[in-house]
JSON list of C-alpha atoms and ligand atoms in Angstrom, two decimals:
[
{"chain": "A", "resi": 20, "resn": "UNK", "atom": "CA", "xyz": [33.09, -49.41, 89.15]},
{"chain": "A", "resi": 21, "resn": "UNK", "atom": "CA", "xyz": [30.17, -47.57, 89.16]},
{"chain": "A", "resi": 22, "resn": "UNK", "atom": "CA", "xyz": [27.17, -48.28, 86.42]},
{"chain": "A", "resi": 23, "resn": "UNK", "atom": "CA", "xyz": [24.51, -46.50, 84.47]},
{"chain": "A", "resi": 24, "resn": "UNK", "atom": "CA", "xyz": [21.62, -47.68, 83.49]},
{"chain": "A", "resi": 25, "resn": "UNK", "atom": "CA", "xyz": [19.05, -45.73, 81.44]},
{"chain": "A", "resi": 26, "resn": "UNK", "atom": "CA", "xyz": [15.76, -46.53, 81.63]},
{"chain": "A", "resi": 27, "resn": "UNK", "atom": "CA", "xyz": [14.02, -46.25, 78.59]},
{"chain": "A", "resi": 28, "resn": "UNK", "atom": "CA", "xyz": [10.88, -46.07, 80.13]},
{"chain": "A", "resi": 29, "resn": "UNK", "atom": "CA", "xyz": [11.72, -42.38, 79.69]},
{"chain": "A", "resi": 30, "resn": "UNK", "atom": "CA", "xyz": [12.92, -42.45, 75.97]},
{"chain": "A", "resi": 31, "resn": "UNK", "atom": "CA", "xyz": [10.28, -42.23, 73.13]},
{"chain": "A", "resi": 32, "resn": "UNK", "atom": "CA", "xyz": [7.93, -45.58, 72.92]},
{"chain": "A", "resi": 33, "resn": "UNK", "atom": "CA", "xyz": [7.74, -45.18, 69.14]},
{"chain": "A", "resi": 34, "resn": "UNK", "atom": "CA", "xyz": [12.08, -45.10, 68.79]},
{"chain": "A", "resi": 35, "resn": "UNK", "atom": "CA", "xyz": [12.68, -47.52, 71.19]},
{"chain": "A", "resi": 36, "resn": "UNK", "atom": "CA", "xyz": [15.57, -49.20, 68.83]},
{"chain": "A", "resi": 37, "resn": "UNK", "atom": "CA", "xyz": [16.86, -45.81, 68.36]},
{"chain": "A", "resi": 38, "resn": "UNK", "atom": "CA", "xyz": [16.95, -45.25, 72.00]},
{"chain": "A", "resi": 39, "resn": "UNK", "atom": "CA", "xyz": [18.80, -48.35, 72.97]},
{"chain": "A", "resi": 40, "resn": "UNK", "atom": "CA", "xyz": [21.41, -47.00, 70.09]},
{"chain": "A", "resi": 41, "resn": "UNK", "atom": "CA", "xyz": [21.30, -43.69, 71.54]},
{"chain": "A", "resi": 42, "resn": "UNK", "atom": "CA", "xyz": [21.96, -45.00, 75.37]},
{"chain": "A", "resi": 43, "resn": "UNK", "atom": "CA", "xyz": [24.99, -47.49, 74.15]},
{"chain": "A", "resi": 44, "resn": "UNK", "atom": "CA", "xyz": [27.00, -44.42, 72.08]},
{"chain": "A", "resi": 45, "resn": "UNK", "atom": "CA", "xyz": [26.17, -42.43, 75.33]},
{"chain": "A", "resi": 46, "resn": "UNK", "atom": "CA", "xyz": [28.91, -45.01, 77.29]},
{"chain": "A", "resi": 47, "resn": "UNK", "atom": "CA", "xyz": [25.77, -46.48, 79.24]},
{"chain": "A", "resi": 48, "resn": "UNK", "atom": "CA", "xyz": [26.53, -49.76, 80.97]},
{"chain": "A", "resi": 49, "resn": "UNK", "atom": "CA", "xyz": [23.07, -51.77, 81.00]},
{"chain": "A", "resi": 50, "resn": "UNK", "atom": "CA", "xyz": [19.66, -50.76, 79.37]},
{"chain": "A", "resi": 51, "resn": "UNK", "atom": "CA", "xyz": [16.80, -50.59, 82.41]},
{"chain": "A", "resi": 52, "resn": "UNK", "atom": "CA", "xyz": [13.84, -52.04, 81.66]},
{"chain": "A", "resi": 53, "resn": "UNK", "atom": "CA", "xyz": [10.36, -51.50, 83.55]},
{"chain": "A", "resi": 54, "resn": "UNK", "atom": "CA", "xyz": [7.83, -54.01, 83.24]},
{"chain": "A", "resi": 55, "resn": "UNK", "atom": "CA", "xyz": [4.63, -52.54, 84.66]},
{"chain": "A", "resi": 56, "resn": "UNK", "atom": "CA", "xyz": [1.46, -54.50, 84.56]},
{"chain": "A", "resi": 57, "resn": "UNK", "atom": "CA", "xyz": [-1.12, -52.22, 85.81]},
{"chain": "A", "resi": 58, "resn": "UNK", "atom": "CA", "xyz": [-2.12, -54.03, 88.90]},
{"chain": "A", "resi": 59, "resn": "UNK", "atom": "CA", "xyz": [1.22, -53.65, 91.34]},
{"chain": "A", "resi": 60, "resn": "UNK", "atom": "CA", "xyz": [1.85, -50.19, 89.73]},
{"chain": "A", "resi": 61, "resn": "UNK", "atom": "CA", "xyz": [-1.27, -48.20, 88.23]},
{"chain": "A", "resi": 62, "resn": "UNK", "atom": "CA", "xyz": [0.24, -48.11, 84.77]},
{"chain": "A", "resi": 63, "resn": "UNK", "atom": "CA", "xyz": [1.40, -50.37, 81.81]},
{"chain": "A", "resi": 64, "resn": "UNK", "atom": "CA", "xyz": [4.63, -50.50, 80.35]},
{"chain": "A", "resi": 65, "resn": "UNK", "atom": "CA", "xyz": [6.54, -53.31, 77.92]},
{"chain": "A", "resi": 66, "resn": "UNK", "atom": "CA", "xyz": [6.32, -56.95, 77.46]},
{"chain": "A", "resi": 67, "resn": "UNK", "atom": "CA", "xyz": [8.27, -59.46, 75.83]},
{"chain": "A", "resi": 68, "resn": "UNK", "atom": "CA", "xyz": [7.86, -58.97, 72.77]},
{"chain": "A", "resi": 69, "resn": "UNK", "atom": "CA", "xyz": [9.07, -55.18, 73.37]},
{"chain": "A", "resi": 70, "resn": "UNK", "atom": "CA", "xyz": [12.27, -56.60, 75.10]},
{"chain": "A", "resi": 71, "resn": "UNK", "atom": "CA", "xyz": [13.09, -59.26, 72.26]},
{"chain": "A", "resi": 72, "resn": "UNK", "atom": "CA", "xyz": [12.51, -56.08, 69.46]},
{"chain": "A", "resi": 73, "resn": "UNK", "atom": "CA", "xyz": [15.02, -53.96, 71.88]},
{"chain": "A", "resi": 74, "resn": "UNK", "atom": "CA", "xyz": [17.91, -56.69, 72.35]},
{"chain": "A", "resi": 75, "resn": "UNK", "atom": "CA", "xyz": [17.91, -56.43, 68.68]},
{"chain": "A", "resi": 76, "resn": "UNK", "atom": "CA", "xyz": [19.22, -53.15, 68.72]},
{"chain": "A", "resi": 77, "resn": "UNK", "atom": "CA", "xyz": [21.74, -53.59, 71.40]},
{"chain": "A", "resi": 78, "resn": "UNK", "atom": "CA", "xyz": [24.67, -55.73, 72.82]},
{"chain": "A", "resi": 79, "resn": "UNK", "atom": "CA", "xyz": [24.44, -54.07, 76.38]},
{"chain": "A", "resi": 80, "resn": "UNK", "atom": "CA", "xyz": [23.11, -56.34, 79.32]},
{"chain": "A", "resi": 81, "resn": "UNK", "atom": "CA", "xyz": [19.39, -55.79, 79.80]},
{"chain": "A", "resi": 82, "resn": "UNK", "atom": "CA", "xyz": [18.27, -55.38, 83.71]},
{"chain": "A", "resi": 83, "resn": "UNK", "atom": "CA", "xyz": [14.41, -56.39, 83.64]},
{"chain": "A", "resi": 84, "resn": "UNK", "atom": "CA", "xyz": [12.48, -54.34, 86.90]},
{"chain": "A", "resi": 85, "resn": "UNK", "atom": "CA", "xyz": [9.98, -56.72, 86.97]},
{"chain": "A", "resi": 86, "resn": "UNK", "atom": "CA", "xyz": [6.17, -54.46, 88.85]},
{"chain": "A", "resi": 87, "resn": "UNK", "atom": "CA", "xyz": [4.42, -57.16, 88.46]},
{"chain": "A", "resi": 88, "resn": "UNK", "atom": "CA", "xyz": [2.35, -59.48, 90.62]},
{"chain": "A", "resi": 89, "resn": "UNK", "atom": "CA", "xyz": [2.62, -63.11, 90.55]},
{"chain": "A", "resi": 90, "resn": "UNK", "atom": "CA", "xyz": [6.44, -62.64, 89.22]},
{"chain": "A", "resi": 91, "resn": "UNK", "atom": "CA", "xyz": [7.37, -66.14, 88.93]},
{"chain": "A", "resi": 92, "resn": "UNK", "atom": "CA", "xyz": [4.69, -66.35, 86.35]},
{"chain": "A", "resi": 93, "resn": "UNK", "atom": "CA", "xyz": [6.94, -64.12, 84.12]},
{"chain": "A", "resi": 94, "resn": "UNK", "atom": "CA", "xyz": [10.27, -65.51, 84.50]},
{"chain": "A", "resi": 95, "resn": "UNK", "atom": "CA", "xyz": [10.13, -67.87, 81.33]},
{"chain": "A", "resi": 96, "resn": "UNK", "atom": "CA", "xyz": [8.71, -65.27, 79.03]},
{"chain": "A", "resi": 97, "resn": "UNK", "atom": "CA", "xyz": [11.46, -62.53, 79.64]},
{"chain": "A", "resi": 98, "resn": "UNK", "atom": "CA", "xyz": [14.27, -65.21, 79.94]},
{"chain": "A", "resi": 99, "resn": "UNK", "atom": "CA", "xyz": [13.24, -66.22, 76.23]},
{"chain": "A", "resi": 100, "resn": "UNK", "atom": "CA", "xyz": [13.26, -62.97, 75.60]},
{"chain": "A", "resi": 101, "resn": "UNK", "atom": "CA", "xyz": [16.62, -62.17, 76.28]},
{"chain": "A", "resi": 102, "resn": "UNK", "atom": "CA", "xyz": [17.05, -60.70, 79.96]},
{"chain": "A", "resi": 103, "resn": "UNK", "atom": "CA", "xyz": [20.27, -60.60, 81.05]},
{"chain": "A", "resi": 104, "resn": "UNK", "atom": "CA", "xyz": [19.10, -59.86, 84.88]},
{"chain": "A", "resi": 105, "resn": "UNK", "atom": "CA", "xyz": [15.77, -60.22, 86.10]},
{"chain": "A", "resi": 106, "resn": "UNK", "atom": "CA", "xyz": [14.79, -58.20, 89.60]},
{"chain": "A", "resi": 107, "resn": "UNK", "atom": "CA", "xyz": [11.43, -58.21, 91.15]},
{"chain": "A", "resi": 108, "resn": "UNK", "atom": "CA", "xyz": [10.27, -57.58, 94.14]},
{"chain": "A", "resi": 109, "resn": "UNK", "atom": "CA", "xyz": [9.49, -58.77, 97.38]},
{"chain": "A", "resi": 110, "resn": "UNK", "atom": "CA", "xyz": [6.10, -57.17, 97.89]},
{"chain": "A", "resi": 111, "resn": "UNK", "atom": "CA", "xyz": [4.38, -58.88, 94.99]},
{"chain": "A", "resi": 112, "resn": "UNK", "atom": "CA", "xyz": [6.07, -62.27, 95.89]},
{"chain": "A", "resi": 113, "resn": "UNK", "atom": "CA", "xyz": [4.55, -64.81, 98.46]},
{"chain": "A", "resi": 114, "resn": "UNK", "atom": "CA", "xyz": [7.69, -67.35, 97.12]},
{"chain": "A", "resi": 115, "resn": "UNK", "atom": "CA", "xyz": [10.77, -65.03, 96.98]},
{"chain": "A", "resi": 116, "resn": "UNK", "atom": "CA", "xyz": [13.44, -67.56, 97.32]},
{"chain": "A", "resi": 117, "resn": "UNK", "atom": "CA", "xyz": [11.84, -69.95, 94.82]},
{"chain": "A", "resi": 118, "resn": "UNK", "atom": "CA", "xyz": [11.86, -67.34, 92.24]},
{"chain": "A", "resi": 119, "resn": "UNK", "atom": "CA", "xyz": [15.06, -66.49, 92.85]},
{"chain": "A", "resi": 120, "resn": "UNK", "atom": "CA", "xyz": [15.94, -69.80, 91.78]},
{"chain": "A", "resi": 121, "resn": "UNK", "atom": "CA", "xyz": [14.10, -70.08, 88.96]},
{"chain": "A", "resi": 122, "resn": "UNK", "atom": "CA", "xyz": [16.03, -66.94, 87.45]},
{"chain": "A", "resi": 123, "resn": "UNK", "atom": "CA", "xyz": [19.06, -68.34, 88.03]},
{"chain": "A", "resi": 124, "resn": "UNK", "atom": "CA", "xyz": [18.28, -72.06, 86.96]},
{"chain": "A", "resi": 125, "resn": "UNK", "atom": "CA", "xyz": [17.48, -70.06, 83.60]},
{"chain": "A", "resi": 126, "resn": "UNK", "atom": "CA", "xyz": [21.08, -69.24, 83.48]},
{"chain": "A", "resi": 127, "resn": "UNK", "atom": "CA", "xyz": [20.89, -66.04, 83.94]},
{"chain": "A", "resi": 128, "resn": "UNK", "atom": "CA", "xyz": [21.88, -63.42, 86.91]},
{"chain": "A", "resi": 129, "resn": "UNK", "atom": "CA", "xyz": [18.77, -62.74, 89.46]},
{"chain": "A", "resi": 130, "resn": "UNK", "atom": "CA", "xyz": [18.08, -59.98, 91.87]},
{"chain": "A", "resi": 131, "resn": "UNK", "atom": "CA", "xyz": [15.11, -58.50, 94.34]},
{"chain": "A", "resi": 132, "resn": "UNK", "atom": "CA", "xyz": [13.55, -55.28, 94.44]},
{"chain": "A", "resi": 133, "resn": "UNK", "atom": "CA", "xyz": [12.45, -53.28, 97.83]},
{"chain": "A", "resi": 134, "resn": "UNK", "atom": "CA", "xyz": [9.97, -50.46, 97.87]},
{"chain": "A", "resi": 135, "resn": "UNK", "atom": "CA", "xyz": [11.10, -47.16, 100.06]},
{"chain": "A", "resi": 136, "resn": "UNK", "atom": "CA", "xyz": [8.53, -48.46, 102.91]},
{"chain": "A", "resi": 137, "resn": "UNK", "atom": "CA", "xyz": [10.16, -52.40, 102.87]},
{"chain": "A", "resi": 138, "resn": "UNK", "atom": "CA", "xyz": [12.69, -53.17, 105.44]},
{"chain": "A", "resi": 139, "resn": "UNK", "atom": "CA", "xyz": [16.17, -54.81, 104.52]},
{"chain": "A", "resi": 140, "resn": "UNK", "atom": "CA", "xyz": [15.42, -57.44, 107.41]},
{"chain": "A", "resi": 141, "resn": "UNK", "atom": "CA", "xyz": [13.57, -58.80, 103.61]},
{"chain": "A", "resi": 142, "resn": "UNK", "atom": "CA", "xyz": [16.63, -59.78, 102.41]},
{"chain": "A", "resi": 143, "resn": "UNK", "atom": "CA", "xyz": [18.85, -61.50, 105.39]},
{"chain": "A", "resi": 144, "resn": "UNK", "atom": "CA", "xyz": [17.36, -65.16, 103.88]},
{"chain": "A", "resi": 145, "resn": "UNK", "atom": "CA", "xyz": [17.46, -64.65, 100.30]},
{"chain": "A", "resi": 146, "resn": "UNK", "atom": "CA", "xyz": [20.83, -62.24, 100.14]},
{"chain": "A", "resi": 147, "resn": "UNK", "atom": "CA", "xyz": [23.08, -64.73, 99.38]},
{"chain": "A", "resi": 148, "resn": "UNK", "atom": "CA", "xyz": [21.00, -65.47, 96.60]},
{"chain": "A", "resi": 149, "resn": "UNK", "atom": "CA", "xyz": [20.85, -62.51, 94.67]},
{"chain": "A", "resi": 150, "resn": "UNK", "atom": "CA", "xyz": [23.25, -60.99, 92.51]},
{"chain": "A", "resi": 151, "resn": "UNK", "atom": "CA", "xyz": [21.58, -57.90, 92.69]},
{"chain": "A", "resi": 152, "resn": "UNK", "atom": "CA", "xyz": [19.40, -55.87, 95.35]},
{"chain": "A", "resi": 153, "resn": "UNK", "atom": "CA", "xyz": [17.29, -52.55, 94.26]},
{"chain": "A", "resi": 154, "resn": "UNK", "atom": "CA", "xyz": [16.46, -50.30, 96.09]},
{"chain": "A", "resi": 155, "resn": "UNK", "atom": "CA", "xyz": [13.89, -48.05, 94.93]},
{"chain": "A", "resi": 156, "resn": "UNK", "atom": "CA", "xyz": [14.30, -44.35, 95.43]},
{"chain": "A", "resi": 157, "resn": "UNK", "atom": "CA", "xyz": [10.89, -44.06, 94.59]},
{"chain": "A", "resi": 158, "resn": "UNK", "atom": "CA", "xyz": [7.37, -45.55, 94.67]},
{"chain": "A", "resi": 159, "resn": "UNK", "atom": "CA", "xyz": [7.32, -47.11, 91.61]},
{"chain": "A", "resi": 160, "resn": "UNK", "atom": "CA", "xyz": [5.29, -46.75, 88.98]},
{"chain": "A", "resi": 161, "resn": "UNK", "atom": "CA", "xyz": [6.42, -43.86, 86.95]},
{"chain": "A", "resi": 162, "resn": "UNK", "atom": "CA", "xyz": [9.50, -41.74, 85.95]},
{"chain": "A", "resi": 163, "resn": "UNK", "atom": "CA", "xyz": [10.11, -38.41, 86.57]},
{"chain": "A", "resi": 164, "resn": "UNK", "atom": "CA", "xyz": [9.37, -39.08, 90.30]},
{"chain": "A", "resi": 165, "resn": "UNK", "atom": "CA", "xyz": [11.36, -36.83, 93.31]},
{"chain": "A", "resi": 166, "resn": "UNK", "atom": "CA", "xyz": [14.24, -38.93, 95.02]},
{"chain": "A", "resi": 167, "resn": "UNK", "atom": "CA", "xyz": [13.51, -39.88, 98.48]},
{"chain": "A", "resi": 168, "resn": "UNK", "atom": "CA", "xyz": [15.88, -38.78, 100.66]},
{"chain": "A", "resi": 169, "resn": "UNK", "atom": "CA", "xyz": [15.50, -41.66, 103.35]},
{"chain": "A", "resi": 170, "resn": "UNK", "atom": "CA", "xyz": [16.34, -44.04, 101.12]},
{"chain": "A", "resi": 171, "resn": "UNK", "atom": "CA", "xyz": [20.60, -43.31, 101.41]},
{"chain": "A", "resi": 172, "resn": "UNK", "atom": "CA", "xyz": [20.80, -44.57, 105.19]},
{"chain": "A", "resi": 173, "resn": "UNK", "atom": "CA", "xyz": [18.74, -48.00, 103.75]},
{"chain": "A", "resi": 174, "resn": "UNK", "atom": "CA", "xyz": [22.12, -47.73, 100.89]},
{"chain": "A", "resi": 175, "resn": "UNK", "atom": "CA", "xyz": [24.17, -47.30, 103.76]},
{"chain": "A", "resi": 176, "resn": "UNK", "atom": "CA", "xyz": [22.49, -50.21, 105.63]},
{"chain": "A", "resi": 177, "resn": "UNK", "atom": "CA", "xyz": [22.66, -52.66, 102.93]},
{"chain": "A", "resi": 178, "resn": "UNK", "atom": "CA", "xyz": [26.01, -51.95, 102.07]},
{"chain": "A", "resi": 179, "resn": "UNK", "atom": "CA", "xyz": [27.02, -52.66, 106.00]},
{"chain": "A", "resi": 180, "resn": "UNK", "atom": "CA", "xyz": [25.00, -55.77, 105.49]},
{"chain": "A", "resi": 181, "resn": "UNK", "atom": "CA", "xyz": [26.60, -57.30, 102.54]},
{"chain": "A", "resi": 182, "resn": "UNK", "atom": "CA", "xyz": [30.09, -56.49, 104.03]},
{"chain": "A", "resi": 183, "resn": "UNK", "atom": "CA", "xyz": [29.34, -58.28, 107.32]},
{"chain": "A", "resi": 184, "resn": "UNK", "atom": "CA", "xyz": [28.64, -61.61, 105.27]},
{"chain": "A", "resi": 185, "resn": "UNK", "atom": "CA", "xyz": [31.29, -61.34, 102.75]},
{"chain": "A", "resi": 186, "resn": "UNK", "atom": "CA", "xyz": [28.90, -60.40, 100.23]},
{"chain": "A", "resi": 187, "resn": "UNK", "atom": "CA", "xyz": [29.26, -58.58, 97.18]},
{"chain": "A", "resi": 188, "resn": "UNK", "atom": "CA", "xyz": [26.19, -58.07, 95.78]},
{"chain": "A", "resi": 189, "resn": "UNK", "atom": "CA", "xyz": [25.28, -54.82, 92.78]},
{"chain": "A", "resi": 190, "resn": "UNK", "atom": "CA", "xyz": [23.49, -52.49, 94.87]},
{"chain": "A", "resi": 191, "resn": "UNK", "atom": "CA", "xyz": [21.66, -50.66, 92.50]},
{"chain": "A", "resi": 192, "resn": "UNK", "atom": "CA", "xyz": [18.91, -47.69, 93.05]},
{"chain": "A", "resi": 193, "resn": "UNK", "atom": "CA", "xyz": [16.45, -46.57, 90.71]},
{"chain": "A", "resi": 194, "resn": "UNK", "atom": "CA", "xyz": [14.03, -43.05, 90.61]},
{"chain": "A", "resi": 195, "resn": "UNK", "atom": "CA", "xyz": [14.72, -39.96, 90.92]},
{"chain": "A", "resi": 196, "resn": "UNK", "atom": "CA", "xyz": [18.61, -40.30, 90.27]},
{"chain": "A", "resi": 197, "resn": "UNK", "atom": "CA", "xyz": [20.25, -37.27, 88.50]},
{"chain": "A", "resi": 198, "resn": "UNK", "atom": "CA", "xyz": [23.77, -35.92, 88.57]},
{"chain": "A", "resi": 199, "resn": "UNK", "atom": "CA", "xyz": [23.16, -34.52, 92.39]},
{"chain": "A", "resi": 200, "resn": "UNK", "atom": "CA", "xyz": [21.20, -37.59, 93.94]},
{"chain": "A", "resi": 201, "resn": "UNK", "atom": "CA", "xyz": [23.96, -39.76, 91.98]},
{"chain": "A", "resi": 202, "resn": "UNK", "atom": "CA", "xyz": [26.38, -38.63, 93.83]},
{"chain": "A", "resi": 203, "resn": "UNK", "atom": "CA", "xyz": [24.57, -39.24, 97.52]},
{"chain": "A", "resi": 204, "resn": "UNK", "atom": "CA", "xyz": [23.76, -42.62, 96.55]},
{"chain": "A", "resi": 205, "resn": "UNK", "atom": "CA", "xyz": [27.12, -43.44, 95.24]},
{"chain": "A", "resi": 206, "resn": "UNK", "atom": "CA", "xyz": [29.04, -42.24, 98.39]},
{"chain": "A", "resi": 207, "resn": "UNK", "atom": "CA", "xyz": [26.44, -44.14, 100.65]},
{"chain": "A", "resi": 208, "resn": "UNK", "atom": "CA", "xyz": [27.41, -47.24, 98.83]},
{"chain": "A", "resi": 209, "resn": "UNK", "atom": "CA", "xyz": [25.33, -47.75, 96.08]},
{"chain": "A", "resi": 210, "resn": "UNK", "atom": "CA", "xyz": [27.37, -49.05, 92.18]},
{"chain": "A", "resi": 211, "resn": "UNK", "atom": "CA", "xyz": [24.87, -49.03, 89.90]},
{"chain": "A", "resi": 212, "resn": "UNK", "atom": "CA", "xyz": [22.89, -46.25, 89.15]},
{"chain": "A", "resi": 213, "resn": "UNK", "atom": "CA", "xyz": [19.13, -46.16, 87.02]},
{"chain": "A", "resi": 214, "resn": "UNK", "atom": "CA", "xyz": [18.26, -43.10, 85.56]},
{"chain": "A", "resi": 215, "resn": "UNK", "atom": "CA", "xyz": [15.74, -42.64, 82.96]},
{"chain": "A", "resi": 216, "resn": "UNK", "atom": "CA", "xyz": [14.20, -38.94, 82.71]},
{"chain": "A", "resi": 217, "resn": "UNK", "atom": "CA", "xyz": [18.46, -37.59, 83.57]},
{"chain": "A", "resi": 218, "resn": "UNK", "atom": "CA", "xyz": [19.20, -39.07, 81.04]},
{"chain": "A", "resi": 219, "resn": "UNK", "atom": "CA", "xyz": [16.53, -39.44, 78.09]},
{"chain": "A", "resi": 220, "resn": "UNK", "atom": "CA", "xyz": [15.62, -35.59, 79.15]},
{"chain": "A", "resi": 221, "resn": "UNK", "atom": "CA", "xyz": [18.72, -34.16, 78.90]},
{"chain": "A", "resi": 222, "resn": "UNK", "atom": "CA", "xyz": [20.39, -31.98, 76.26]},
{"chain": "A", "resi": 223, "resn": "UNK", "atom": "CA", "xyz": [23.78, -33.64, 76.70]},
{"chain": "A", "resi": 224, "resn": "UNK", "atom": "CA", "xyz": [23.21, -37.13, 77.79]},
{"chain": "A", "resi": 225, "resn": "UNK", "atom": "CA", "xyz": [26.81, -38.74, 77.27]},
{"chain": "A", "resi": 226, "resn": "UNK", "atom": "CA", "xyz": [28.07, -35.89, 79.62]},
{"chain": "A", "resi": 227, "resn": "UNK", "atom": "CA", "xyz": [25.32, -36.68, 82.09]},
{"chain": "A", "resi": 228, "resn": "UNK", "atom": "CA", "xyz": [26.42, -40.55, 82.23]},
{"chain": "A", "resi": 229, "resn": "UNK", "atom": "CA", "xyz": [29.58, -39.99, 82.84]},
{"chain": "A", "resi": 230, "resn": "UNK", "atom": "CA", "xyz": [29.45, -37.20, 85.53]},
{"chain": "A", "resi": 231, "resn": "UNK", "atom": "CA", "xyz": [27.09, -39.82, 87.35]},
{"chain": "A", "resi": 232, "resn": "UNK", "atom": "CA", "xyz": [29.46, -42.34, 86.39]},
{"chain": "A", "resi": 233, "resn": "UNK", "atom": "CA", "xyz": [32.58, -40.09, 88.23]},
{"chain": "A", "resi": 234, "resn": "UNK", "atom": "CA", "xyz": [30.67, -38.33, 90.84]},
{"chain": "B", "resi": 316, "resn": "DX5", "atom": "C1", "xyz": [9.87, -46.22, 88.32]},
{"chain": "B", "resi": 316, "resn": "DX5", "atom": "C2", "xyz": [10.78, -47.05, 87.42]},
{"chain": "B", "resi": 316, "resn": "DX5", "atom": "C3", "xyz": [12.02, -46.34, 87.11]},
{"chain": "B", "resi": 316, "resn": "DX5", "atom": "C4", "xyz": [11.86, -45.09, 86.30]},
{"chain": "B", "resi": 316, "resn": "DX5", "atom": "C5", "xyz": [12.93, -44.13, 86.73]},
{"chain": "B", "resi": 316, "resn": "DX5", "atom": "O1", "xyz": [8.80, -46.94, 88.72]},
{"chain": "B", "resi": 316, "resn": "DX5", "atom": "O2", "xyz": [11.12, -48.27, 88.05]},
{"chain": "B", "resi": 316, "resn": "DX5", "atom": "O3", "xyz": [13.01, -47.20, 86.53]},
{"chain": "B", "resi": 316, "resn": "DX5", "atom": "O4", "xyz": [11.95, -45.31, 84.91]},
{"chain": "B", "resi": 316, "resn": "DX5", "atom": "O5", "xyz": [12.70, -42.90, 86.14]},
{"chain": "B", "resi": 316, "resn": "DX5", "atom": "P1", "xyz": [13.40, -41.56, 86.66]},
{"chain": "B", "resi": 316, "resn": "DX5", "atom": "O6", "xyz": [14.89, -41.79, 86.55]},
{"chain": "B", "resi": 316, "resn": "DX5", "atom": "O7", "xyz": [12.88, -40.55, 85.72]},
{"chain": "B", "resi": 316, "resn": "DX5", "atom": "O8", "xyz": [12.98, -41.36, 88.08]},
{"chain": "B", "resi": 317, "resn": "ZN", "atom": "ZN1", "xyz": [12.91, -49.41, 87.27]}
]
């Protein structure tokens, strides 16, 4: 089955309760959540205090996109603050397979993150860990961003990858997904699907989930 996640990176910082609302009565799946801290990515984004106020407002899983550096460091603080998945990436991690753990030993699901330029051979010692792998579709750092195209033969890859080892890991991609690039990365493997400015943007949102939802 194939799931949505809005990112409400792209809703309005002042409504974010509303949003959360907004994305659940829209039939989304999971809420996104970006965590930016201005030193992996250029810009700022939420904390956990913003993620406890938000699981207040909804009973959706919350998937935490940890651009950070030093992500172990923020494991406990978004665990107590009710993530329901926490992905981060390789790049800014000198102790992937550690951290990995330390997600799950907080009882709840873990995943890893790769940038457009980062290799899958990054994941053949920590798949089996993850419940999760992201790839991003973008540099990350903002919404709004252009899909990069390259990015559906890495899909492709990954999804050979996880077959091959009897894995069955959510392969989920996030920027620049819309109701055309949904579709790509949907056929080239990919089941769950981040889109923040498609969705938050759009003048019909629910119809926007589910045409991404039933490409
Ligand atoms: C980008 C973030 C994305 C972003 C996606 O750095 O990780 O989750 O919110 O936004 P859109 O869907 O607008 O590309
Ligand atoms: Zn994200």
């Amino acid at each position: 089955m194939i799931k949505i996640a809005p990112s409400i990176l792209a809703a309005d910082c002042s409504e974010l309760g509303n949003a959360v609302r907004a994305a659940e009565s829209w039939g989304a799946d999971m809420i996104h959540f970006d965590v930016m801290d201005g030193h992996f990515v250029p810009d700022i984004s939420f904390g956990p205090n913003s993620l406890a106020a938000v699981k207040k407002h909804t009973s959706l899983p919350v998937d935490v996109h940890l651009m950070v550096e030093n992500p172990s460091d923020w494991v406990k603080p978004f665990v107590d603050a009710g993530a329901d998945i926490i992905t981060f990436h390789v790049e800014a991690d000198r102790h992937v397979h550690r951290t990995l753990q330390s997600i799950k030993d907080s009882g709840i699901k873990a995943g890893v993150v790769l940038n457009p330029a980062t290799a899958l051979n990054e994941l053949q010692y920590v798949i089996d860990s993850c419940d999760m792998i992201l790839l991003m579709s973008v540099n990350p750092g903002w919404g709004g961003q252009q899909f990069i195209p390259a990015v559906l033969d890495k899909i492709r890859g990954l999804k050979q990858m996880v077959k091959a080892r009897g894995l069955n890991p959510d392969i989920e991609v996030d920027g620049g997904v819309n109701t055309q690039t949904a579709k790509q990365c949907v056929e080239a493997g990919a089941n769950v699907l981040v889109a923040g400015s498609a969705v938050f943007h759009a003048i019909d949102p629910a119809s926007v989930i589910a045409s991404m939802r039933r490409p």
